[in-house]
CSV table of C-alpha atoms in Angstrom, one decimal:
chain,number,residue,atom,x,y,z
H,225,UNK,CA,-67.5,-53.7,37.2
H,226,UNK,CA,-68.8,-49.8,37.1
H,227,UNK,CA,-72.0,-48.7,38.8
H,228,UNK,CA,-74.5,-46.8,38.0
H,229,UNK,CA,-77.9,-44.9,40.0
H,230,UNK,CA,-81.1,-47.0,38.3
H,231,UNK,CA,-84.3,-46.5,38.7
H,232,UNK,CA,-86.2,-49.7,39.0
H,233,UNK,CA,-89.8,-48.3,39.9
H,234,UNK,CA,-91.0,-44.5,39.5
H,235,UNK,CA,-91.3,-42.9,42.8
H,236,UNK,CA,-89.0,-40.4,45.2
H,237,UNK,CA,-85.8,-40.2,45.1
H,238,UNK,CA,-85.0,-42.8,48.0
H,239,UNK,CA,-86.4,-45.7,45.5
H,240,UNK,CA,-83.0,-45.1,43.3
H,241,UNK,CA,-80.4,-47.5,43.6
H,242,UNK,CA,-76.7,-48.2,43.2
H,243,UNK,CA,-76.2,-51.4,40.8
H,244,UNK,CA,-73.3,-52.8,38.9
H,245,UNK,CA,-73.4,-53.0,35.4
H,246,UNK,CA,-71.5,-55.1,32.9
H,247,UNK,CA,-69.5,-52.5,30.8
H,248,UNK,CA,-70.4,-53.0,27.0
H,249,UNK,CA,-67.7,-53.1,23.7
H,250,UNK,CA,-68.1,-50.3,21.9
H,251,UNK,CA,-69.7,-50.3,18.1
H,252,UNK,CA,-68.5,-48.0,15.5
H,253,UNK,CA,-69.3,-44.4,15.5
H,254,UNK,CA,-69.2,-44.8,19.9
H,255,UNK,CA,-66.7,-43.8,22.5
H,256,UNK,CA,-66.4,-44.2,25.7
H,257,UNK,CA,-66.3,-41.7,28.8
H,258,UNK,CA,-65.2,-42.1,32.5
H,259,UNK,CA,-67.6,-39.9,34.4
H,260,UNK,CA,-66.5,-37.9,36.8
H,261,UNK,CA,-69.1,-36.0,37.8
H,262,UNK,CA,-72.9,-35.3,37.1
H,263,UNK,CA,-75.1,-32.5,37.3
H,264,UNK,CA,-78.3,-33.2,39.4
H,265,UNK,CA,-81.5,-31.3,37.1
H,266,UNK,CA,-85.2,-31.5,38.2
H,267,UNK,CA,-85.9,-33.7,35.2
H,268,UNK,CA,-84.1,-36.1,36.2
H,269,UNK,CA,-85.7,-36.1,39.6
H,270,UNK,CA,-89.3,-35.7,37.7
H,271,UNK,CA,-88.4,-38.4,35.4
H,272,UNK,CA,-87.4,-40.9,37.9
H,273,UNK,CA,-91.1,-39.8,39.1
H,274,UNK,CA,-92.4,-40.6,36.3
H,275,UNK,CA,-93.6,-36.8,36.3
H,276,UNK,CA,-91.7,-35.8,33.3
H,277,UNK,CA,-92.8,-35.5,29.3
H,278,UNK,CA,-89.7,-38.0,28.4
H,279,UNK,CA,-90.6,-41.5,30.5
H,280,UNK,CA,-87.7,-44.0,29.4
H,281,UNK,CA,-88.8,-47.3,29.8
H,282,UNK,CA,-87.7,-49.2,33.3
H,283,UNK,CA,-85.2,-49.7,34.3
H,284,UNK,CA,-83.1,-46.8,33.4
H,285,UNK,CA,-80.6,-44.3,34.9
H,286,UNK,CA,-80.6,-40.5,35.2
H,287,UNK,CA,-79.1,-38.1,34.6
H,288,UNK,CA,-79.2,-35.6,31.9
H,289,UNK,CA,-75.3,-33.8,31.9
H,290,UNK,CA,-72.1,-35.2,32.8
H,291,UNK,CA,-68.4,-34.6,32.7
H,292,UNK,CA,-65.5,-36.9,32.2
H,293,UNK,CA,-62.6,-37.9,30.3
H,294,UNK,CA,-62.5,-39.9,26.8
H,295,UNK,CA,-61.3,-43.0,28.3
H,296,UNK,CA,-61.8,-45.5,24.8
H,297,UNK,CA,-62.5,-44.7,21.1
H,298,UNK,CA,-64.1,-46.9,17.8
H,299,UNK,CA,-61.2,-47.4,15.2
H,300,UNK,CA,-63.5,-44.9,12.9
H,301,UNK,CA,-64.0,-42.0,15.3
H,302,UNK,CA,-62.7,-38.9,14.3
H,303,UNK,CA,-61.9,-35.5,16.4
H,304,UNK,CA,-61.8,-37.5,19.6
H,305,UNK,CA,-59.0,-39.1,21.3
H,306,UNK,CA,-58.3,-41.1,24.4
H,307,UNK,CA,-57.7,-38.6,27.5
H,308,UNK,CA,-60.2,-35.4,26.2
H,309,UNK,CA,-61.8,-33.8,29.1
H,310,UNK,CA,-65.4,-33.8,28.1
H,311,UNK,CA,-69.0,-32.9,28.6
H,312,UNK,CA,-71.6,-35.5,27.9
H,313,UNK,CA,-74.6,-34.4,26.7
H,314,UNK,CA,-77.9,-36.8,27.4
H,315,UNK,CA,-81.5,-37.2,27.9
H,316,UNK,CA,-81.0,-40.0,30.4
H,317,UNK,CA,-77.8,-42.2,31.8
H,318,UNK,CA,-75.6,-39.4,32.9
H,319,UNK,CA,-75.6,-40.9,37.0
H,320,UNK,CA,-72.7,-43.7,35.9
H,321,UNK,CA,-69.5,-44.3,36.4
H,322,UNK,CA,-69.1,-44.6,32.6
H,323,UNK,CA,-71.0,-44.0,29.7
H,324,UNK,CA,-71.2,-44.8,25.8
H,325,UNK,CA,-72.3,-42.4,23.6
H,326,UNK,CA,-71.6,-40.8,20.2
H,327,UNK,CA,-69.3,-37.9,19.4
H,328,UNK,CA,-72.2,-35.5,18.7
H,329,UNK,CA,-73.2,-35.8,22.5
H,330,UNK,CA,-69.5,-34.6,23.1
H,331,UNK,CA,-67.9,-31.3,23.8
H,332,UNK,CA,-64.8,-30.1,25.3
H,333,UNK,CA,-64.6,-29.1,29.0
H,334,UNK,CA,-63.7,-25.4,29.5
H,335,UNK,CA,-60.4,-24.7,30.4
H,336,UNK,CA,-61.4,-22.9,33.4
H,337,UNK,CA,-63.7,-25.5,34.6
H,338,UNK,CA,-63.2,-28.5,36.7
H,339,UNK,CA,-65.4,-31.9,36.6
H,340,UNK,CA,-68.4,-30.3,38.8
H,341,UNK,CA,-68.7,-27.3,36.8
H,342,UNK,CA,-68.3,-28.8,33.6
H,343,UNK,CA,-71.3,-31.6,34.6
H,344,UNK,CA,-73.4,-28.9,35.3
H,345,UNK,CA,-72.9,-26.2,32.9
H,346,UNK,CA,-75.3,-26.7,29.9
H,347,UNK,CA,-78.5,-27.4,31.3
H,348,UNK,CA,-78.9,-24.3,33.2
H,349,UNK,CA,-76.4,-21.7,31.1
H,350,UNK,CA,-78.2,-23.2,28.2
H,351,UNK,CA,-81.9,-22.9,29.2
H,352,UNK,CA,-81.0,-19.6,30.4
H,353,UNK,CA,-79.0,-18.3,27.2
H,354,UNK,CA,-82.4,-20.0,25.1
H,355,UNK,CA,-84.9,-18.1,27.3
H,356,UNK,CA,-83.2,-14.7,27.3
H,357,UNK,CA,-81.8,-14.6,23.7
H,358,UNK,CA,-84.1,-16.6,21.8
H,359,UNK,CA,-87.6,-16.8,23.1
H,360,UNK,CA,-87.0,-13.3,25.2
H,361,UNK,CA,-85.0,-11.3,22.7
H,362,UNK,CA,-83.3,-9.5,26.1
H,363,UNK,CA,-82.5,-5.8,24.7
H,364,UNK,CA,-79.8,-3.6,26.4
H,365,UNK,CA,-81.0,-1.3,28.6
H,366,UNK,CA,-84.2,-3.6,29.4
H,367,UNK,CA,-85.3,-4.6,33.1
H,368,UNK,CA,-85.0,-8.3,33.4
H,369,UNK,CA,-87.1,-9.8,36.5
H,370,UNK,CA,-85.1,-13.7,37.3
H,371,UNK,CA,-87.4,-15.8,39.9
H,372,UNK,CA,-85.5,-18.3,41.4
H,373,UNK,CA,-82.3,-16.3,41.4
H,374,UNK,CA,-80.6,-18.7,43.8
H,375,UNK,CA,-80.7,-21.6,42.0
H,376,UNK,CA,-78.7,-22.9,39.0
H,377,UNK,CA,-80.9,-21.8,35.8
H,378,UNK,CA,-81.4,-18.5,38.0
H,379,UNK,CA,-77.7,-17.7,38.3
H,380,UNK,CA,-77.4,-18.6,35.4
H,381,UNK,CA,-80.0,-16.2,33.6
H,382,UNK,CA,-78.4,-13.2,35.9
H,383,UNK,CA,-75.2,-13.8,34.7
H,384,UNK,CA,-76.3,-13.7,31.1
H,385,UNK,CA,-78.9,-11.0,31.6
H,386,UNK,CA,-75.9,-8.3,32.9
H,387,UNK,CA,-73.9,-9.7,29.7
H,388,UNK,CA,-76.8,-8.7,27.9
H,389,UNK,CA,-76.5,-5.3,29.2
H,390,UNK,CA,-80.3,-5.9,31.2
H,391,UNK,CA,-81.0,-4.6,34.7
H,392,UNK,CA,-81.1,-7.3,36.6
H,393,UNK,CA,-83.5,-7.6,39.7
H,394,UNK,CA,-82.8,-11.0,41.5
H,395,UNK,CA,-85.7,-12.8,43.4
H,396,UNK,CA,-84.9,-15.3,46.0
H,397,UNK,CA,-86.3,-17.0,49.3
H,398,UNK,CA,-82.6,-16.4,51.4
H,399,UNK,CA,-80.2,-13.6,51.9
H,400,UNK,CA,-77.7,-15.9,51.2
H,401,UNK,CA,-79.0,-16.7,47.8
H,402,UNK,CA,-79.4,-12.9,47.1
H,403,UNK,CA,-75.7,-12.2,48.0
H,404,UNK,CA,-74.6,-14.9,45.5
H,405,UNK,CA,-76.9,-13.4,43.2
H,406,UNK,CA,-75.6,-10.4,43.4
H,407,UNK,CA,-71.7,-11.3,43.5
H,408,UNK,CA,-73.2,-12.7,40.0
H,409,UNK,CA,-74.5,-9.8,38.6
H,410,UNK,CA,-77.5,-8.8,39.9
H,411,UNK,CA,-78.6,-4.6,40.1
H,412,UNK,CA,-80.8,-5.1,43.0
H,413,UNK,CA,-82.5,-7.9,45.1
H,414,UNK,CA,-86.2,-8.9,46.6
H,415,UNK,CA,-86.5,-10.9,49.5
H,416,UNK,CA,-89.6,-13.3,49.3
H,417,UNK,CA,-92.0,-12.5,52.2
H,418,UNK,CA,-90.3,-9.1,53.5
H,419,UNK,CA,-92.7,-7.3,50.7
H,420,UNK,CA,-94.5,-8.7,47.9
H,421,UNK,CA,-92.2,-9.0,45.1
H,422,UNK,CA,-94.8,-6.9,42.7
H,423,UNK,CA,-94.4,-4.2,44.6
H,424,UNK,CA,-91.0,-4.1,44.8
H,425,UNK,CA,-90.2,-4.4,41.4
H,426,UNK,CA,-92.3,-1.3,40.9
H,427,UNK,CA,-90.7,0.7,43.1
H,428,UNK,CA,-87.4,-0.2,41.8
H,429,UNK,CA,-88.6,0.7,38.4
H,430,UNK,CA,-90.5,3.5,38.7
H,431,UNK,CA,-93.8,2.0,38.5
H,432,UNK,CA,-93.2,1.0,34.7
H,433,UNK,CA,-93.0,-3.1,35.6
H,434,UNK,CA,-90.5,-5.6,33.7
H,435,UNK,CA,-89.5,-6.2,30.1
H,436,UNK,CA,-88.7,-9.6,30.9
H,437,UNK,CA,-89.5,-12.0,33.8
H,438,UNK,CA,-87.5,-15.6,34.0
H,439,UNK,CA,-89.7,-17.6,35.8
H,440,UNK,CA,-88.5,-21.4,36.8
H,441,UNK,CA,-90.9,-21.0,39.7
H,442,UNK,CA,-94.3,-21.0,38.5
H,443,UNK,CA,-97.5,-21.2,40.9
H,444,UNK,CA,-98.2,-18.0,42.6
H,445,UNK,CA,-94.9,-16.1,42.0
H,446,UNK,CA,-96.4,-16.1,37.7
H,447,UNK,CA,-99.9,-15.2,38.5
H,448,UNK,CA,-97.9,-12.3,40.4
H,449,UNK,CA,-95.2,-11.7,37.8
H,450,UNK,CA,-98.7,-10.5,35.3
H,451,UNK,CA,-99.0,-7.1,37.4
H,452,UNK,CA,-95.3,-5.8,37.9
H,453,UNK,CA,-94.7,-5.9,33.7
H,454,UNK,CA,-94.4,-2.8,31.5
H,455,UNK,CA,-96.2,-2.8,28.3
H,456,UNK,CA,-95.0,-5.8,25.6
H,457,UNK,CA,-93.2,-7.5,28.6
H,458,UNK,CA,-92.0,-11.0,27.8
H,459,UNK,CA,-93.0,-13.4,30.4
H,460,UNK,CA,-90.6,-16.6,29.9
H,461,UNK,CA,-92.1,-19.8,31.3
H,462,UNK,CA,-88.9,-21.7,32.9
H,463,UNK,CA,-91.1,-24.4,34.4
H,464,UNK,CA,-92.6,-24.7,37.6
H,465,UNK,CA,-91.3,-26.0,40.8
H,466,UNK,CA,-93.8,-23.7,43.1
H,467,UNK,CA,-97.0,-25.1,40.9
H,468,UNK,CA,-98.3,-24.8,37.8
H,469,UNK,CA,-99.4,-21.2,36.8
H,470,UNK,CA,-102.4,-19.8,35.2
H,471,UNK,CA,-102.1,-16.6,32.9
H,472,UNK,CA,-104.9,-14.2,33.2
H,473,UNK,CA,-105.9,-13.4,29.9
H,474,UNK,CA,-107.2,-9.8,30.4
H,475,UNK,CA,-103.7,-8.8,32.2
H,476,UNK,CA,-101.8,-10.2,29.1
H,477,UNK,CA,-104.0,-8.3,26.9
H,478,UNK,CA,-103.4,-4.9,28.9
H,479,UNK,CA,-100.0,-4.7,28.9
H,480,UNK,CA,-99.6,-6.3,24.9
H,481,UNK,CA,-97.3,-9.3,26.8
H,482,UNK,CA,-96.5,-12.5,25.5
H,483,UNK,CA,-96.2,-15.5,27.4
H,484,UNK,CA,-93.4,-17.9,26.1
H,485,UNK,CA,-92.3,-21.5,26.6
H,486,UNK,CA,-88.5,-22.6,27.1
H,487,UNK,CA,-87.7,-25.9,25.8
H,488,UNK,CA,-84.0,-25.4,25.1
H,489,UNK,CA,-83.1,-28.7,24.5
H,490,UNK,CA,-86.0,-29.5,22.0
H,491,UNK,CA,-85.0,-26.3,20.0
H,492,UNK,CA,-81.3,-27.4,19.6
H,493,UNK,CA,-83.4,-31.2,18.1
H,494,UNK,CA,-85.7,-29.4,16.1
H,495,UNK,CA,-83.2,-26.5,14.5
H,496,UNK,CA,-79.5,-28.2,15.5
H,497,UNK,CA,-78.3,-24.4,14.4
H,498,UNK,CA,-80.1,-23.0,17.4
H,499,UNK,CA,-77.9,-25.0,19.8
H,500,UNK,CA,-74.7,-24.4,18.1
H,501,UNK,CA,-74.6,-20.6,18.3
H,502,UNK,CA,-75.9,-21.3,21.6
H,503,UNK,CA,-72.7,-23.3,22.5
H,504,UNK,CA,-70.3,-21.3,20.6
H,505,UNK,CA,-71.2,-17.9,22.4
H,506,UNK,CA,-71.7,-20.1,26.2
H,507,UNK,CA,-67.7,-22.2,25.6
H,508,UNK,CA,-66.4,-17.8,24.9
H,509,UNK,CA,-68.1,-16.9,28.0
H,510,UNK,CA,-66.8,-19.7,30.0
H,511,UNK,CA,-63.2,-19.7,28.3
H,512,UNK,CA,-63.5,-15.9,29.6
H,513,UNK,CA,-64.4,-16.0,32.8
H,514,UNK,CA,-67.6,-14.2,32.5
H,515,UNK,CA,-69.8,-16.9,33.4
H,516,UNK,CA,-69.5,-20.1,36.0
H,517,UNK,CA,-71.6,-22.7,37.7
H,518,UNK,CA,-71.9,-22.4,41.2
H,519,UNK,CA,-71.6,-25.6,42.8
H,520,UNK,CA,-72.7,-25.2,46.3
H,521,UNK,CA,-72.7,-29.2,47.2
H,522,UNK,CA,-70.7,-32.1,45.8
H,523,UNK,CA,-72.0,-35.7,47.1
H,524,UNK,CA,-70.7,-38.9,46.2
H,525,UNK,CA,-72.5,-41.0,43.2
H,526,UNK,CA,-74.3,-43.1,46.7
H,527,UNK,CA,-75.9,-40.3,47.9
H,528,UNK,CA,-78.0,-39.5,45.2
H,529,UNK,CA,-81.3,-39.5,46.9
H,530,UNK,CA,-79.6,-36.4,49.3
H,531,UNK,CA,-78.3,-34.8,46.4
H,532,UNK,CA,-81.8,-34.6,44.9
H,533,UNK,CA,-83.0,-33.3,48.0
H,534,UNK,CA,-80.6,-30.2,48.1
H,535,UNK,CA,-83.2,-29.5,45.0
H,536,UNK,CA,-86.5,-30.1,45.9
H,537,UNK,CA,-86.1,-28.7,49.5
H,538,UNK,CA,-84.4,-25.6,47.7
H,539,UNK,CA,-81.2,-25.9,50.2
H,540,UNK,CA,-79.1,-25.6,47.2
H,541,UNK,CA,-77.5,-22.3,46.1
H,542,UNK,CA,-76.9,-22.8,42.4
H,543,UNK,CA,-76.1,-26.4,41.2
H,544,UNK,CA,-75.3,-29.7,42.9
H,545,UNK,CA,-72.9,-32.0,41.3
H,546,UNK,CA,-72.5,-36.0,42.3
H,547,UNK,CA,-68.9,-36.8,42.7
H,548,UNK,CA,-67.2,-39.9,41.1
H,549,UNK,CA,-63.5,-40.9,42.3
C-alpha cells in the first residue's frame, strides 16, 4: 500500500504522520502519478497549523507541488501517457507516494531538471515571476530590493529580477546565503545586523531608495523597507514569516508608493491566462538554463517534521525537497 504525510489534528509539524493509504481506481478525466519528490512551502506548514486562508477539512495531506512520473492513465485522457516526467500542481496532497489528479494540474518536468528541482520549481519561480512582472511591472534599469534573498521565493525573485535587466540588491541573515545569492544574480548584498539594511540600500543607490522591494519577510524588515524607496516605489507584499507588517500611511503618500499583494496562484484561478504566460516564459527559462531551484536539503518522505524545520528555523538556503525512492 503507498503512504502518505496526514495531518490528523492542526498543530506543529511533529503532529504529522506517516499512514498507508488504500490506492483508489481512477475515474475518467484522472491519471495517476508516482511521486518522487515534493517541495516543502510555508503553506503547507501554515495549513497543517491551521494558520493558513485555505483549511481543508481533517484529515488531509500537504503539500502544495510535486514531481513524478505518469505511472497510469483513464482510457479518455488525452496528451498524457504512461512514463511522462511530471509536475503536479495542488493546493493540498502533494506529501504521497502517489497521487490522482487531472491533466490540467499536470506539466512536463524540464529537461534540465531532476525530481527535487522539478517539485519545487513553481511555487517560488512562480510567486516571484507574479510579483515582479505582474503586480511589480519590474522595468530595466530599475533597483529591485529582494528580502529574504536566501530562501527559495528570494532566489528565485533575484534570478528573475537580473533577467529583467533590474539591479539586484540581495538581503539575507548569512554570508552563506548572500554568496548563493549572488552566484544567482545579485549586484550587491546586505548583511542583516552589520548595518541597518535602509541605510545600506541608500548608500548603494545614491540616496534615491528602491523601485521595487520583494518582501516575504514582513514584520520589522517592511516597516523599514517604507524609508529606503525612491518616489512611486512598488512595495510587493510576499507574505510574512518575520510578522505581520503595518504600512505607514504618510510614508506611502510621500514617496507616491503603492503597496501590493502577491497571490500568484489565485491570479492563475481567477484569469487562467495569467498563469499560462507565466508558465510558458518560466519552462524557456528553465529549458535554458537561466533559472534553477536550489535545493539545499533532500530528506526522506518520514522526516517531514525536520524538513519543515529547515524552513521555519531559516537553516535552509533556497528550497527543501522530501525524497521518495
Amino acid at each position: 500500500m503507498p503512504k502518505a504525510i496526514v495531518c490528523r489534528e492542526l498543530g506543529p509539524p511533529e503532529t504529522l504522520r506517516l499512514e498507508e493509504f488504500v490506492s483508489q481506481p481512477l475515474k475518467p478525466g484522472q491519471v495517476r502519478v508516482r511521486i518522487r519528490a515534493a517541495g516543502i512551502n510555508f503553506p503547507d506548514i501554515l495549513m497543517a497549523a491551521g494558520e493558513y486562508q485555505l483549511k481543508p477539512d481533517l484529515p488531509f495531506t500537504p503539500g502544495m507541488e510535486a514531481a513524478g512520473d505518469i505511472s497510469e492513465i483513464a482510457d479518455n485522457v488525452t496528451g498524457s501517457k504512461v512514463g511522462d516526467r511530471v509536475i503536479v500542481k495542488l493546493r493540498f496532497g502533494g506529501y504521497a507516494e502517489e497521487v490522482v489528479v487531472t491533466p490540467s494540474q499536470l506539466t512536463h518536468l524540464p529537461s534540465t531538471f531532476d525530481y527535487a528541482e522539478g517539485a519545487t520549481f513553481l511555487a517560488a519561480h512562480g510567486t516571484a515571476h507574479h510579483a515582479l512582472v505582474d503586480r511589480g511591472q519590474l522595468k530595466p534599469g530599475e533597483v529591485l530590493l529582494v528580502h529574504g534573498a536566501g530562501g527559495g521565493v528570494g532566489l528565485a525573485a533575484v534570478e528573475i529580477g537580473k533577467l529583467l535587466g533590474a539591479t539586484v540588491i540581495a538581503a539575507a541573515s548569512s554570508q552563506e546565503k548572500l554568496d548563493v545569492a549572488k552566484a544567482r544574480g545579485a549586484d550587491h548584498a546586505i548583511l542583516y545586523g552589520a548595518e541597518p539594511f535602509r541605510d545600506a540600500v541608500k548608500r548603494i543607490t545614491d540616496g534615491k531608495g528602491a523601485d521595487v522591494v520583494f518582501d516575504p519577510v514582513g514584520g520589522e524588515i517592511f516597516e523599514q523597507s517604507l524609508r529606503c524607496i525612491n518616489w512611486s516605489a512598488r512595495l510587493l507584499v510576499i507574505g510574512f514569516t518575520g510578522g505581520i507588517g503595518v504600512a505607514k500611511t504618510n510614508l506611502v503618500l510621500i514617496k507616491g508608493a503603492s503597496v501590493l499583494g502577491v497571490r500568484a496562484g489565485e491570479a492563475a484561478r481567477r484569469d487562467p491566462t495569467i498563469g499560462e504566460a507565466r508558465l510558458k516564459t518560466l519552462f524557456a527559462w528553465a529549458e535554458a538554463g537561466k533559472i534553477r531551484p536550489n535545493v539545499s536539503h533532500r530528506l526522506p518522505l518520514a522526516d517531514v517534521a525536520q524538513a519543515m524545520r529547515l524552513l521555519t528555523e531559516r537553516k535552509a538556503i533556497g528550497r527543501v525537497a522530501l525524497m521518495i525512492d
